[in-house]
């Protein structure tokens, strides 16, 4: 018996990294998991047994709408929505132009709104839902070379709190999880990878954060046990920052 038996989940950005670890953790607790990713092949390859991978660009409204409709059509319900898809850029403040600013907002913040907007309908009908948005501890730290990303994740934090207030009366909780620097495929292939030694010195637990360190907190928030927790941001970063 898993604590998510019979539950159906969408995890965005689950083709790799933290999203993939979350998809695996939800599936291990019994959930049927649909991975939605702009990397359609990666989504299919990463989909846990019994679930599916669906190509979707979370910045495109029609694609998010179809993702939710397709999930409900295939599996009959939608209980859990995890917004993990994001672009994690590395750019000096002076090099961020408006087009880049908009691109980050479109995926990281608009995508979170869009999935919440479309997922709430089947959740409200069922009187039950769990929405978990992946923020970042950069909203506390104000990390350099990421100003647009920091702003987008600050938006995710604020939107989570507001949506929790709107949706609580329908049995839907909305929370965010804020990881610290984590060894995902995306980070390991970027200049952020050079920050691990420095960041470890600032953590209470001095080792590299892994995607599997983030997933159990999401699985808890996705469960019935977390029924009295909503509107919160849980920082999961080995004690690097304090919310
Ligand atoms: P990653 O770059 O390894 O993976 C991101 C995934 O999102 C990829 O599979 C990518 O294809 C997908 N994606 C990108 N744009 C998309 C779009 N428009 N539509 C659908 N899918 C899209 O990332 P990660 O490091 O595992 O990060 C996962 C989440 O955790 C993100 O929300 C990120 O902001 C957050 N986070 C990561 C860290 C970290 O250090 N890794 C720290 C804090 C927060």
Coordinates of C-alpha atoms and ligand atoms in Angstrom, one line a residue, residues 12-22 35-40 42-43 54-60 63-64 83-89 103 106-108 111-112 133-138 149 152-153 156 177-188 192 196 209 211 214 236, ligand 1:
X12 CA 6.0 18.9 -15.6
X13 CA 9.6 19.0 -16.5
X14 CA 9.9 15.4 -15.6
X15 CA 12.1 14.2 -18.4
X16 CA 15.2 14.7 -16.2
X17 CA 16.5 16.2 -13.0
X18 CA 14.3 17.1 -10.0
X19 CA 11.1 16.6 -12.0
X20 CA 12.1 13.0 -12.9
X21 CA 13.0 12.2 -9.3
X22 CA 9.6 13.6 -8.2
X35 CA 5.3 13.4 -17.3
X36 CA 4.8 16.6 -19.4
X37 CA 8.0 18.0 -20.9
X38 CA 9.0 20.1 -23.9
X39 CA 11.4 17.1 -24.5
X40 CA 8.7 14.7 -25.6
X42 CA 12.6 12.3 -22.8
X43 CA 9.2 12.4 -21.2
X54 CA 3.4 13.8 -23.1
X55 CA 5.1 16.5 -25.2
X56 CA 4.0 19.9 -23.8
X57 CA 5.5 23.4 -23.8
X58 CA 4.2 24.8 -20.5
X59 CA 4.4 28.3 -21.8
X60 CA 1.7 27.5 -24.4
X63 CA -0.8 22.7 -24.9
X64 CA -1.4 22.9 -21.2
X83 CA 5.0 22.3 -11.6
X84 CA 8.7 21.5 -12.0
X85 CA 9.4 22.6 -15.6
X86 CA 11.6 25.7 -15.7
X87 CA 14.5 27.2 -17.5
X88 CA 17.4 27.7 -15.1
X89 CA 19.5 30.4 -16.8
X103 CA 11.1 33.9 -22.0
X106 CA 6.7 32.5 -19.8
X107 CA 8.0 29.1 -18.8
X108 CA 8.6 29.5 -15.1
X111 CA 3.5 27.8 -17.0
X112 CA 2.7 27.5 -13.3
X133 CA 5.1 24.3 -7.3
X134 CA 8.8 24.1 -7.4
X135 CA 10.2 27.5 -6.4
X136 CA 13.8 27.9 -5.3
X137 CA 15.8 29.1 -2.4
X138 CA 17.1 31.9 -4.6
X149 CA 14.9 33.5 -12.7
X152 CA 10.0 34.3 -11.7
X153 CA 10.4 32.1 -8.7
X156 CA 5.8 31.3 -8.0
X177 CA 9.0 23.5 -2.4
X178 CA 12.2 25.5 -2.7
X179 CA 15.3 23.5 -3.4
X180 CA 18.8 24.7 -3.1
X181 CA 21.5 24.0 -5.6
X182 CA 20.9 20.5 -6.8
X183 CA 22.9 18.2 -9.1
X184 CA 20.3 17.9 -11.9
X185 CA 21.3 17.3 -15.5
X186 CA 20.5 20.9 -16.2
X187 CA 22.7 22.3 -13.5
X188 CA 25.6 19.9 -14.1
X192 CA 26.1 26.6 -11.8
X196 CA 28.8 23.3 -5.4
X209 CA 22.2 18.1 -3.0
X211 CA 17.3 15.4 -7.1
X214 CA 14.0 17.0 -3.0
X236 CA 14.7 21.9 1.0
Ligands
LIG1 P1 16.7 20.6 -15.6 O1 17.1 21.7 -16.4 O2 17.6 19.5 -15.3 O3 15.3 20.0 -16.1 C1 14.3 20.9 -16.5 C2 13.2 20.1 -17.3 O4 12.2 21.0 -17.7 C3 13.8 19.5 -18.6 O5 13.4 18.2 -18.8 C4 13.3 20.5 -19.7 O6 13.1 19.9 -21.0 C5 12.0 20.9 -19.1 N1 11.4 22.1 -19.7 C6 12.1 23.3 -19.9 N2 11.3 24.1 -20.5 C7 10.1 23.6 -20.6 C8 8.8 24.0 -21.1 N3 8.7 25.2 -21.7 N4 7.8 23.1 -21.1 C9 7.9 21.9 -20.6 N5 9.1 21.4 -20.0 C10 10.2 22.3 -20.1 O7 16.1 21.3 -14.2 P2 16.3 21.0 -12.7 O8 17.5 21.6 -12.2 O9 15.9 19.6 -12.4 O10 15.1 21.9 -12.1 C11 13.8 21.4 -11.9 C12 13.0 22.4 -11.1 O11 13.7 22.7 -9.9 C13 12.9 23.8 -11.8 O12 11.7 24.4 -11.5 C14 14.0 24.6 -11.2 O13 13.8 26.0 -11.3 C15 13.9 24.1 -9.8 N6 15.2 24.3 -9.0 C16 16.3 23.7 -9.4 C17 17.5 23.9 -8.6 C18 18.8 23.2 -9.0 O14 19.8 23.6 -8.4 N7 18.8 22.2 -9.8 C19 17.4 24.7 -7.5 C20 16.2 25.3 -7.1 C21 15.1 25.1 -7.9

